[in-house]
Amino acid sequence: MVRKESRDHGVIVTGTSEQRTEQAQISDEVLIVKVATGDNQALEVLYHRYSRVVYGLAVRIVKNAEQAEDIVQETFWRVWRRASTFRHGSSQFLPWLFGIARNLCIDELRRRQARPATGGDDDQILLSIPDLQPAVDDVTWDAERRRLIIHALGELPSDQRQVIEMAYFGGLSQREIADQLEHPLGTVKTRIRLALQKLKGALQDQGISLDDR
C-alpha cells in the first residue's frame, strides 16, 4: 500500500529497486490492471515512472511547489483507490492519470477563489474554463475528436506515445518532457516528430487535423 507521507513528492513507496526493475518493461495499462487487484508494487512502478511528470504538470497550474507535491501525493492515492474504474481496452493510462491530476489542480484553484482574493489573472482564466457552456454540437465534436486522437495514439510505439501524451494531455514543452524523463532533448524531439507524422497521417484518413479547434 502507498503511504501518504512528506517524502519523494509526498508518497513513500515500499518495493525494492529490484522488484520495480522486474516490472519496468510492463505497459502502463497492464500495471494499472495489476493495481486494481491490490498489487502495490505495480503502483510503485507507475509512481516512479510518472510522479515527476505529474509534479511538473501540477506546479505549472498551481504555481506553488508545496501544493504541487500535495497534488502528486493525492493523485497516486486516487490511482490506488480508483484503479478498478480504469476501462482496460478502451482507455490509456496517461490521459487518465493526467485527468486526475488536472482535476485536483482545478480543485485547488477553486479553494483559493473561495478564500480571500489572492489569486492572479491566470487563476481566474483557468477557473472559468470548466464553467463555459458550449453548444451541444461543439461538445460532441470535441469528444469525437478526442476519441479519435486517443485511438490514434494507441497505435504509436510506446516511446513515441509517451512523449506525445505528455505534450498533448500534460501541456509540457519538449524541454520539460526531456527533463522529466531524463532523456536527451534531441531524442525527445525526434520521437515527437516521428509520432506527429504518424498521427497526422492516421487522423487525416478520418478527416481530422491536430490543428482543429
Coordinates of N, CA and C in Angstrom, one line a residue, residues 1-17 19-20 39-48 51 69-70 72-77 80:
M1 N 0.8 -1.2 0.0 CA 0.0 0.0 0.0 C 0.9 1.2 0.0
V2 N 0.5 2.3 -0.7 CA 1.2 3.5 -0.7 C 0.8 4.3 0.5
R3 N 1.8 4.7 1.3 CA 1.6 5.5 2.5 C 1.7 7.0 2.2
K4 N 0.8 7.8 2.6 CA 0.9 9.2 2.3 C 1.8 9.9 3.3
E5 N 3.0 10.3 2.9 CA 4.0 10.9 3.8 C 4.6 12.1 3.0
S6 N 5.4 12.9 3.7 CA 6.0 14.0 3.0 C 7.5 13.7 2.6
R7 N 7.6 12.7 1.7 CA 8.9 12.3 1.2 C 8.7 11.9 -0.3
D8 N 9.6 12.3 -1.1 CA 9.6 11.9 -2.6 C 8.2 12.3 -3.2
H9 N 7.9 13.6 -3.1 CA 6.7 14.2 -3.6 C 5.5 13.7 -2.8
G10 N 5.7 13.4 -1.5 CA 4.6 13.1 -0.7 C 4.2 11.6 -0.6
V11 N 4.8 10.7 -1.3 CA 4.4 9.3 -1.3 C 5.7 8.5 -1.0
I12 N 5.5 7.6 0.0 CA 6.6 6.7 0.3 C 6.3 5.4 -0.3
V13 N 7.2 4.8 -1.1 CA 7.0 3.5 -1.7 C 7.8 2.5 -1.0
T14 N 7.3 1.3 -1.0 CA 7.9 0.2 -0.2 C 8.6 -0.9 -0.9
G15 N 8.4 -1.0 -2.2 CA 9.1 -2.0 -3.0 C 10.6 -1.7 -3.2
T16 N 11.3 -2.8 -3.4 CA 12.8 -2.6 -3.7 C 13.0 -2.2 -5.1
S17 N 14.2 -1.7 -5.4 CA 14.5 -1.3 -6.8 C 14.5 -2.5 -7.7
Q19 N 12.6 -5.2 -7.4 CA 11.2 -5.6 -7.7 C 10.6 -4.6 -8.8
R20 N 10.9 -3.3 -8.7 CA 10.4 -2.4 -9.6 C 11.1 -2.6 -11.0
D39 N -2.1 -4.9 -6.2 CA -0.7 -5.0 -6.4 C 0.0 -3.7 -6.1
N40 N 0.6 -3.5 -4.9 CA 1.2 -2.2 -4.6 C 2.5 -2.0 -5.3
Q41 N 3.2 -3.1 -5.7 CA 4.4 -2.9 -6.4 C 4.2 -2.3 -7.8
A42 N 3.0 -2.7 -8.4 CA 2.7 -2.1 -9.7 C 2.4 -0.6 -9.6
L43 N 1.8 -0.2 -8.5 CA 1.6 1.2 -8.2 C 2.9 1.9 -8.0
E44 N 3.8 1.3 -7.4 CA 5.1 1.9 -7.2 C 5.9 2.1 -8.5
V45 N 5.7 1.2 -9.4 CA 6.3 1.3 -10.7 C 5.7 2.6 -11.4
L46 N 4.4 2.7 -11.4 CA 3.8 3.8 -12.0 C 4.2 5.1 -11.3
Y47 N 4.3 5.1 -10.0 CA 4.7 6.3 -9.3 C 6.1 6.7 -9.7
H48 N 7.0 5.8 -9.7 CA 8.4 6.1 -10.1 C 8.5 6.5 -11.6
S51 N 5.7 10.2 -11.4 CA 5.5 11.2 -10.3 C 6.1 12.6 -10.7
E69 N 3.3 19.2 -4.7 CA 3.7 18.0 -4.0 C 2.5 17.3 -3.4
D70 N 1.6 18.1 -2.8 CA 0.4 17.5 -2.2 C -0.5 16.9 -3.3
V72 N 0.6 15.6 -6.2 CA 1.2 14.4 -6.6 C 0.8 13.2 -5.6
Q73 N 0.9 13.5 -4.3 CA 0.5 12.6 -3.3 C -0.9 12.1 -3.5
E74 N -1.8 13.1 -3.6 CA -3.2 12.8 -3.7 C -3.6 12.1 -5.1
T75 N -2.9 12.4 -6.1 CA -3.1 11.8 -7.4 C -2.9 10.3 -7.4
F76 N -1.7 9.9 -6.8 CA -1.4 8.5 -6.8 C -2.2 7.8 -5.7
W77 N -2.6 8.5 -4.7 CA -3.6 7.9 -3.7 C -4.9 7.5 -4.4
W80 N -4.6 4.5 -6.7 CA -4.7 3.3 -5.9 C -6.2 3.0 -5.6

